[in-house]
CSV table of C-alpha atoms and ligand atoms in Angstrom, one decimal:
chain,number,residue,atom,x,y,z
O,23,MET,CA,16.3,159.8,32.4
O,24,LYS,CA,12.5,160.5,32.3
O,25,ILE,CA,10.4,159.7,35.3
O,26,LEU,CA,6.6,160.0,35.3
O,27,VAL,CA,5.0,161.2,38.5
O,28,THR,CA,1.2,160.7,38.6
O,29,GLY,CA,-0.5,163.0,41.1
O,30,GLY,CA,2.7,165.0,41.0
O,31,LEU,CA,0.9,168.2,42.0
O,32,GLY,CA,-0.3,166.8,45.3
O,33,PHE,CA,1.3,167.0,48.7
O,34,ILE,CA,3.7,164.1,48.6
O,35,GLY,CA,3.9,164.1,44.8
O,36,SER,CA,5.2,167.7,44.5
O,37,HIS,CA,7.9,167.1,47.2
O,38,THR,CA,9.0,164.0,45.4
O,39,VAL,CA,9.2,165.9,42.0
O,40,VAL,CA,11.6,168.4,43.6
O,41,GLU,CA,13.8,165.6,45.0
O,42,LEU,CA,13.9,163.9,41.6
O,43,GLN,CA,14.8,167.1,39.9
O,44,SER,CA,17.6,167.7,42.4
O,45,LYS,CA,19.1,164.4,41.4
O,46,GLY,CA,19.0,165.3,37.7
O,47,TYR,CA,15.9,163.4,36.6
O,48,ASP,CA,13.7,164.7,34.0
O,49,VAL,CA,10.2,164.7,35.4
O,50,ILE,CA,6.8,164.6,33.7
O,51,ILE,CA,3.7,165.1,35.8
O,52,ILE,CA,0.2,163.7,35.2
O,53,ASP,CA,-2.5,165.3,37.4
O,54,ASN,CA,-6.2,165.9,36.7
O,55,CYS,CA,-6.2,168.7,39.3
O,56,SER,CA,-9.2,167.2,41.1
O,57,ASN,CA,-7.4,167.8,44.4
O,58,ALA,CA,-4.5,170.0,43.5
O,59,SER,CA,-3.8,173.2,41.7
O,60,PRO,CA,-1.6,173.8,38.6
O,61,GLU,CA,-0.2,176.7,40.7
O,62,VAL,CA,1.9,174.0,42.4
O,63,LEU,CA,4.1,173.9,39.2
O,64,LYS,CA,5.2,177.5,40.0
O,65,GLY,CA,6.3,176.4,43.5
O,66,ILE,CA,8.2,173.4,42.1
O,67,SER,CA,10.1,175.6,39.6
O,68,ALA,CA,10.8,178.3,42.2
O,69,ILE,CA,12.7,175.6,44.1
O,70,SER,CA,14.4,173.7,41.3
O,71,GLY,CA,14.6,176.3,38.6
O,72,LYS,CA,13.1,173.7,36.3
O,73,THR,CA,9.4,173.5,35.3
O,74,PRO,CA,8.5,169.8,34.8
O,75,GLU,CA,6.4,168.8,31.8
O,76,PHE,CA,2.8,168.6,32.8
O,77,GLU,CA,-0.2,166.7,31.3
O,78,ASN,CA,-3.7,167.4,32.8
O,79,ILE,CA,-5.2,164.1,31.9
O,80,ASP,CA,-7.5,161.5,33.5
O,81,LEU,CA,-5.9,158.2,34.2
O,82,ARG,CA,-9.4,156.6,34.5
O,83,GLU,CA,-9.7,156.6,30.8
O,84,LYS,CA,-7.9,153.7,29.3
O,85,SER,CA,-7.4,155.2,25.8
O,86,THR,CA,-5.9,158.3,27.3
O,87,VAL,CA,-3.4,156.3,29.3
O,88,LYS,CA,-2.5,154.4,26.1
O,89,GLU,CA,-2.1,157.6,24.1
O,90,PHE,CA,0.1,159.1,26.8
O,91,PHE,CA,2.5,156.2,26.8
O,92,SER,CA,2.8,156.1,23.1
O,93,LYS,CA,3.6,159.8,23.1
O,94,TYR,CA,6.3,159.3,25.8
O,95,PRO,CA,7.9,155.9,25.0
O,96,ASP,CA,11.1,156.9,26.8
O,97,ILE,CA,9.7,156.8,30.4
O,98,GLU,CA,11.9,154.6,32.6
O,99,GLY,CA,10.3,155.0,35.9
O,100,VAL,CA,6.8,155.7,37.2
O,101,ILE,CA,5.9,156.9,40.7
O,102,HIS,CA,2.2,156.5,41.1
O,103,PHE,CA,0.6,158.9,43.6
O,104,ALA,CA,-2.7,159.7,41.7
O,105,ALA,CA,-5.5,158.5,44.0
O,106,SER,CA,-8.2,159.7,46.4
O,107,LYS,CA,-7.2,159.7,50.0
O,108,ALA,CA,-10.0,160.8,52.3
O,109,VAL,CA,-10.9,157.9,54.6
O,110,GLY,CA,-14.4,159.2,55.5
O,111,GLU,CA,-15.3,160.1,51.9
O,112,SER,CA,-14.4,156.5,50.9
O,113,VAL,CA,-16.9,155.1,53.4
O,114,GLU,CA,-19.6,157.4,51.9
O,115,ASN,CA,-18.7,156.7,48.3
O,116,PRO,CA,-16.9,153.4,48.0
O,117,LEU,CA,-17.4,152.8,44.3
O,118,LEU,CA,-15.8,156.2,43.5
O,119,TYR,CA,-12.8,155.1,45.6
O,120,TYR,CA,-12.4,151.7,43.9
O,121,GLU,CA,-12.7,153.5,40.5
O,122,ASN,CA,-10.3,156.3,41.3
O,123,ASN,CA,-7.7,154.2,43.1
O,124,LEU,CA,-7.7,151.0,41.1
O,125,THR,CA,-8.5,151.6,37.5
O,126,PRO,CA,-5.6,154.1,36.9
O,127,LEU,CA,-3.3,151.6,38.6
O,128,ILE,CA,-4.4,148.8,36.3
O,129,TYR,CA,-4.2,150.9,33.1
O,130,VAL,CA,-0.7,152.2,33.9
O,131,LEU,CA,0.6,148.7,34.8
O,132,GLN,CA,-0.9,147.3,31.5
O,133,GLU,CA,1.2,149.9,29.6
O,134,LEU,CA,4.3,149.1,31.6
O,135,GLN,CA,4.1,145.3,31.7
O,136,TYR,CA,5.9,144.6,28.5
O,137,LYS,CA,8.5,147.4,28.7
O,138,LYS,CA,12.0,146.5,29.3
O,139,ASN,CA,13.5,147.6,32.7
O,140,VAL,CA,10.8,149.9,33.9
O,141,ALA,CA,10.6,150.8,37.6
O,142,PHE,CA,7.2,151.3,39.4
O,143,ILE,CA,6.6,152.8,42.8
O,144,PHE,CA,3.2,152.5,44.5
O,145,SER,CA,2.0,154.8,47.3
O,146,SER,CA,0.8,152.4,49.9
O,147,SER,CA,-0.1,153.1,53.5
O,148,CYS,CA,0.4,151.8,57.1
O,149,THR,CA,-3.4,151.4,57.1
O,150,VAL,CA,-2.9,148.0,55.5
O,151,TYR,CA,-1.8,146.7,59.0
O,152,GLY,CA,-4.9,147.9,60.8
O,153,GLN,CA,-4.2,147.7,64.6
O,154,ALA,CA,-1.0,145.6,64.5
O,155,ASP,CA,-0.5,143.0,67.2
O,156,GLU,CA,3.1,144.1,67.7
O,157,LEU,CA,4.8,147.5,67.8
O,158,PRO,CA,6.9,148.7,66.1
O,159,ILE,CA,5.3,147.3,62.9
O,160,THR,CA,7.5,145.3,60.6
O,161,GLU,CA,6.7,144.6,56.9
O,162,ASN,CA,6.0,141.0,57.9
O,163,ALA,CA,3.1,142.0,60.2
O,164,PRO,CA,-0.2,140.5,58.9
O,165,ILE,CA,-2.4,142.6,56.7
O,166,LYS,CA,-5.7,143.1,58.6
O,167,PRO,CA,-9.1,143.5,57.1
O,168,ALA,CA,-9.4,147.1,56.0
O,169,LYS,CA,-11.5,149.4,58.0
O,170,SER,CA,-12.4,151.6,55.0
O,171,PRO,CA,-12.7,151.3,51.2
O,172,TYR,CA,-9.7,153.7,51.1
O,173,GLY,CA,-7.6,151.3,53.1
O,174,ASN,CA,-8.9,148.4,51.0
O,175,THR,CA,-7.8,150.1,47.8
O,176,LYS,CA,-4.3,150.1,49.2
O,177,GLN,CA,-4.4,146.4,50.0
O,178,ILE,CA,-5.9,145.5,46.7
O,179,GLY,CA,-3.5,147.8,44.9
O,180,GLU,CA,-0.6,145.9,46.5
O,181,GLU,CA,-2.1,142.6,45.4
O,182,ILE,CA,-2.6,143.8,41.9
O,183,ILE,CA,1.1,144.8,41.6
O,184,ARG,CA,2.3,141.6,43.2
O,185,ASP,CA,0.3,139.4,40.8
O,186,ALA,CA,1.4,141.5,37.8
O,187,CYS,CA,5.1,141.2,38.9
O,188,ASN,CA,4.7,137.4,39.3
O,189,VAL,CA,4.0,136.9,35.6
O,190,GLN,CA,6.2,139.7,34.2
O,191,PRO,CA,9.7,139.4,35.5
O,192,GLN,CA,10.9,142.5,33.6
O,193,LEU,CA,8.4,144.7,35.6
O,194,LYS,CA,10.0,145.9,38.8
O,195,ALA,CA,7.9,147.4,41.5
O,196,ILE,CA,8.2,148.7,45.1
O,197,ALA,CA,5.3,149.5,47.4
O,198,LEU,CA,6.1,152.1,50.0
O,199,ARG,CA,3.9,151.9,53.1
O,200,TYR,CA,3.8,155.4,54.4
O,201,PHE,CA,3.1,156.3,58.0
O,202,ASN,CA,1.8,159.8,58.7
O,203,PRO,CA,3.4,162.4,56.4
O,204,ILE,CA,3.4,166.0,57.6
O,205,GLY,CA,5.4,169.2,57.1
O,206,SER,CA,6.4,171.2,54.1
O,207,HIS,CA,9.4,172.0,52.0
O,208,PRO,CA,11.9,174.3,53.8
O,209,SER,CA,11.5,176.9,51.1
O,210,THR,CA,7.8,177.1,51.8
O,211,GLU,CA,7.2,177.1,48.1
O,212,ILE,CA,5.2,173.9,48.3
O,213,GLY,CA,3.3,172.2,51.1
O,214,GLU,CA,0.0,170.6,52.1
O,215,GLN,CA,-3.1,172.3,50.8
O,216,PRO,CA,-6.2,170.4,51.9
O,217,THR,CA,-9.4,171.4,50.1
O,218,GLY,CA,-12.2,172.3,52.5
O,219,ILE,CA,-12.0,171.2,56.1
O,220,PRO,CA,-8.9,169.2,56.8
O,221,VAL,CA,-9.4,165.7,58.1
O,222,ASN,CA,-5.8,165.1,59.2
O,223,LEU,CA,-4.4,166.2,62.5
O,224,VAL,CA,-1.5,168.6,61.6
O,225,PRO,CA,-3.3,170.7,58.9
O,226,TYR,CA,-6.4,170.9,61.3
O,227,LEU,CA,-4.1,172.0,64.1
O,228,THR,CA,-2.2,174.7,62.1
O,229,GLN,CA,-5.5,176.0,60.7
O,230,THR,CA,-6.9,176.3,64.2
O,231,ALA,CA,-3.8,178.1,65.4
O,232,ILE,CA,-4.0,180.6,62.5
O,233,GLY,CA,-7.7,181.3,63.3
O,234,LEU,CA,-9.3,179.6,60.4
O,235,ARG,CA,-10.9,176.9,62.6
O,236,LYS,CA,-12.3,177.5,66.0
O,237,GLN,CA,-11.1,174.5,67.9
O,238,LEU,CA,-9.2,171.3,67.3
O,239,SER,CA,-11.0,168.2,68.5
O,240,VAL,CA,-8.8,165.5,70.0
O,241,PHE,CA,-10.4,162.2,69.1
O,242,GLY,CA,-10.4,160.2,72.3
O,243,ASN,CA,-8.4,160.4,75.5
O,244,ASP,CA,-9.2,156.9,76.7
O,245,TYR,CA,-6.8,154.9,74.5
O,246,PRO,CA,-4.5,152.5,76.4
O,247,THR,CA,-1.5,154.7,75.8
O,248,HIS,CA,0.7,156.8,78.2
O,249,ASP,CA,-1.6,159.9,78.0
O,250,GLY,CA,-4.7,158.3,76.6
O,251,THR,CA,-4.5,159.7,73.1
O,252,ALA,CA,-3.7,157.7,69.9
O,253,ILE,CA,-0.1,157.3,68.7
O,254,ARG,CA,1.2,157.7,65.2
O,255,ASP,CA,4.5,157.9,63.4
O,256,TYR,CA,4.7,161.4,61.9
O,257,ILE,CA,7.3,161.7,59.1
O,258,HIS,CA,8.5,164.9,57.4
O,259,VAL,CA,7.3,164.9,53.9
O,260,VAL,CA,10.8,165.7,52.5
O,261,ASP,CA,12.2,162.6,54.2
O,262,LEU,CA,9.3,160.6,52.7
O,263,ALA,CA,10.0,162.2,49.2
O,264,LYS,CA,13.6,161.2,49.4
O,265,ALA,CA,12.7,157.6,50.1
O,266,HIS,CA,11.0,157.5,46.7
O,267,VAL,CA,14.2,158.5,44.9
O,268,VAL,CA,16.2,155.9,46.8
O,269,ALA,CA,13.6,153.2,46.0
O,270,LEU,CA,13.5,154.2,42.4
O,271,GLU,CA,17.3,154.0,42.1
O,272,ARG,CA,17.3,150.6,43.7
O,273,MET,CA,15.2,149.3,40.8
O,274,LEU,CA,16.9,151.3,38.1
O,275,LYS,CA,20.3,149.9,39.2
O,276,ASN,CA,18.9,146.4,39.3
O,277,ASN,CA,19.6,146.0,43.0
O,278,SER,CA,16.2,144.6,44.0
O,279,ASP,CA,16.2,141.2,45.6
O,280,THR,CA,12.9,140.3,43.9
O,281,ASN,CA,10.9,142.2,41.3
O,282,TYR,CA,8.3,143.2,43.9
O,283,GLU,CA,9.3,144.6,47.3
O,284,VAL,CA,7.6,146.4,50.2
O,285,PHE,CA,9.1,148.9,52.6
O,286,ASN,CA,7.7,150.8,55.7
O,287,ILE,CA,8.5,154.5,55.5
O,288,GLY,CA,8.3,156.1,58.8
O,289,THR,CA,10.6,157.5,61.5
O,290,GLY,CA,10.3,154.6,63.9
O,291,THR,CA,9.1,156.9,66.7
O,292,GLY,CA,5.5,157.1,67.9
O,293,SER,CA,3.9,160.4,69.1
O,294,SER,CA,0.6,160.8,70.8
O,295,VAL,CA,-1.9,163.5,69.7
O,296,LEU,CA,-1.2,165.4,72.9
O,297,GLU,CA,2.5,165.3,72.2
O,298,VAL,CA,2.0,166.7,68.8
O,299,ILE,CA,-0.1,169.6,70.4
O,300,ARG,CA,2.6,170.2,73.0
O,301,THR,CA,5.3,170.3,70.4
O,302,PHE,CA,3.3,172.8,68.4
O,303,GLU,CA,2.7,175.0,71.4
O,304,LYS,CA,6.4,175.2,72.2
O,305,ILE,CA,7.3,176.0,68.6
O,306,SER,CA,4.6,178.7,68.2
O,307,GLU,CA,4.9,179.9,71.8
O,308,SER,CA,1.1,180.0,72.0
O,309,LYS,CA,-1.7,177.9,73.5
O,310,LEU,CA,-3.8,175.9,71.1
O,311,ASN,CA,-7.6,175.8,71.6
O,312,TYR,CA,-8.5,172.2,71.7
O,313,LYS,CA,-11.0,169.9,73.4
O,314,THR,CA,-11.3,166.2,73.8
O,315,VAL,CA,-14.2,164.5,72.1
O,316,PRO,CA,-15.1,160.8,71.7
O,317,ARG,CA,-12.9,158.5,69.5
O,318,ARG,CA,-13.1,158.8,65.8
O,319,LYS,CA,-14.6,155.6,64.2
O,320,GLY,CA,-12.0,153.5,62.5
O,321,ASP,CA,-8.9,154.9,64.3
O,322,VAL,CA,-6.4,152.5,65.7
O,323,THR,CA,-4.7,152.9,69.1
O,324,ALA,CA,-1.1,153.0,67.9
O,325,ALA,CA,0.9,152.7,64.7
O,326,TYR,CA,4.6,153.3,64.3
O,327,ALA,CA,7.1,151.8,61.9
O,328,ASP,CA,10.0,149.3,62.3
O,329,THR,CA,12.2,151.0,59.8
O,330,LYS,CA,15.1,148.5,59.9
O,331,LYS,CA,14.3,147.1,56.4
O,332,ALA,CA,14.3,150.5,54.8
O,333,ASN,CA,17.4,151.6,56.8
O,334,LYS,CA,19.4,148.5,55.8
O,335,VAL,CA,18.2,147.6,52.4
O,336,LEU,CA,17.4,151.0,51.0
O,337,GLY,CA,20.1,152.8,53.0
O,338,TRP,CA,17.5,155.4,53.8
O,339,LYS,CA,16.6,156.9,57.2
O,340,ALA,CA,14.3,159.7,58.2
O,341,GLU,CA,16.4,162.7,59.3
O,342,SER,CA,13.9,165.3,60.6
O,343,SER,CA,12.5,165.3,64.1
O,344,LEU,CA,8.8,165.8,64.9
O,345,LYS,CA,9.7,169.3,66.0
O,346,GLU,CA,11.3,170.2,62.7
O,347,ALA,CA,8.4,168.7,60.7
O,348,ILE,CA,5.8,170.6,62.7
O,349,LYS,CA,7.8,173.8,62.5
O,350,SER,CA,7.8,173.5,58.7
O,351,ALA,CA,4.1,172.9,58.7
O,352,TRP,CA,3.5,176.0,60.8
O,353,LYS,CA,5.8,178.1,58.6
O,354,TRP,CA,3.8,177.0,55.5
O,355,GLU,CA,0.4,177.7,57.2
O,356,GLN,CA,1.6,181.2,58.0
O,357,LYS,CA,2.7,181.8,54.5
O,358,LEU,CA,-0.5,180.5,53.0
O,359,ARG,CA,-2.7,182.8,55.1
O,360,LYS,CA,-0.5,185.8,54.4
O,361,LYS,CA,-1.1,185.2,50.7
O,362,VAL,CA,-4.9,185.0,51.2
B,18,UFG,N1,-6.8,163.4,65.1
B,18,UFG,C1,-7.4,164.2,66.1
B,18,UFG,N2,-8.1,165.3,65.6
B,18,UFG,C2,-8.2,165.7,64.3
B,18,UFG,C3,-7.6,164.8,63.3
B,18,UFG,C4,-6.9,163.7,63.8
B,18,UFG,O1,-7.4,164.0,67.3
B,18,UFG,O2,-8.9,166.7,64.0
B,18,UFG,C5,-6.1,162.2,65.6
B,18,UFG,C6,-6.6,160.9,65.0
B,18,UFG,O3,-7.6,160.4,65.8
B,18,UFG,C7,-5.3,160.1,65.0
B,18,UFG,C8,-4.2,161.1,64.7
B,18,UFG,O4,-4.8,162.4,65.1
B,18,UFG,O5,-5.2,159.5,66.2
B,18,UFG,C9,-3.8,161.1,63.3
B,18,UFG,O6,-4.9,161.3,62.5
B,18,UFG,P1,-4.8,161.7,60.9
B,18,UFG,O7,-6.2,161.8,60.4
B,18,UFG,O8,-3.9,162.8,60.7
B,18,UFG,O9,-4.1,160.4,60.2
B,18,UFG,P2,-4.5,158.9,60.3
B,18,UFG,O10,-3.5,158.2,61.2
B,18,UFG,O11,-5.9,158.7,60.5
B,18,UFG,O12,-4.1,158.4,58.8
B,18,UFG,C10,-4.9,158.7,57.7
B,18,UFG,C11,-5.0,157.5,56.8
B,18,UFG,C12,-3.6,157.2,56.2
B,18,UFG,C13,-3.0,158.4,55.6
B,18,UFG,C14,-3.0,159.5,56.6
B,18,UFG,C15,-2.5,160.8,55.9
B,18,UFG,O13,-5.5,156.4,57.5
B,18,UFG,O14,-3.7,156.1,55.3
B,18,UFG,O15,-4.3,159.8,57.1
B,18,UFG,O16,-3.4,161.2,54.9
B,18,UFG,F1,-1.8,158.1,55.1
């Protein structure tokens, strides 16, 4: 069975490709390499022994998307990762984010809408909840006004899919709302490779520990949490990747309750920034150079998932602990720098 993974050379995409291959799916990747390297293909084949088909094309061109689907009429599932993801950059350049994150989504759905039995998975985000009123966050929590154009593209993306599914019963879709993915594949063949200065906590932390950055800034220690730093739900990227396979199979086996469903994908446990730092220090048996600075604009105090729906309905549960996830991120960072 052929599955298209757009953005399949990226962090979550590449881990998902490997999980799909391990279940026997035939994978074709589309990636325009704007934020990922074709070298990732080597890492994928080193793990699975199989090199996926790869098309370096731009999904923002409607005619290219059309051509692609006529060339591969046998695609039965699409996992759509291709998108830009830097929150700060989206504030600076909102139109680029609306173009990058919404036009490919529309063009792909336009190709899928009249196909029989096609399954579509959308990379959504816990950012759609903003600061939720209740924790842990269930899928029924209200969607709050987005704090950035990036967050807005995830909200609008979900609405686009919902509306398309409303009028096309044969189109099946699932939006997965990720919490904070971290870590790398245990083989250290693939992992997170931020271009330039990382904006996310764990890559910034490991780059500081390896000596690439001078000091980690902890954004705010005056949050109303047990240690004053913000709380997130950090999920191992391999667990997250596996959730995509389970969600895909739910649709392929016609088990969905409705043709558009939404699931939170997290561990259910919240960890503060200081807890992440302490966990890292224990694993690496070293002290991390960090200092507290004022809060970062747009950050919420706390977000962690209620995972009951995913546990029960998908039969999926995150297996790795924070410690295991950070350990794998550290192993990956060490390998990357050795290579350099
Ligand atoms: N943080 C620091 N210092 C840093 C970076 C982050 O203290 O150098 C703090 C943040 O303030 C936050 C926590 O660490 O409290 C996590 O921050 P991240 O930037 O790693 O992740 P976010 O929770 O901000 O989530 C963002 C997007 C999500 C996206 C996620 C992963 O909002 O949609 O990054 O890309 F899924």
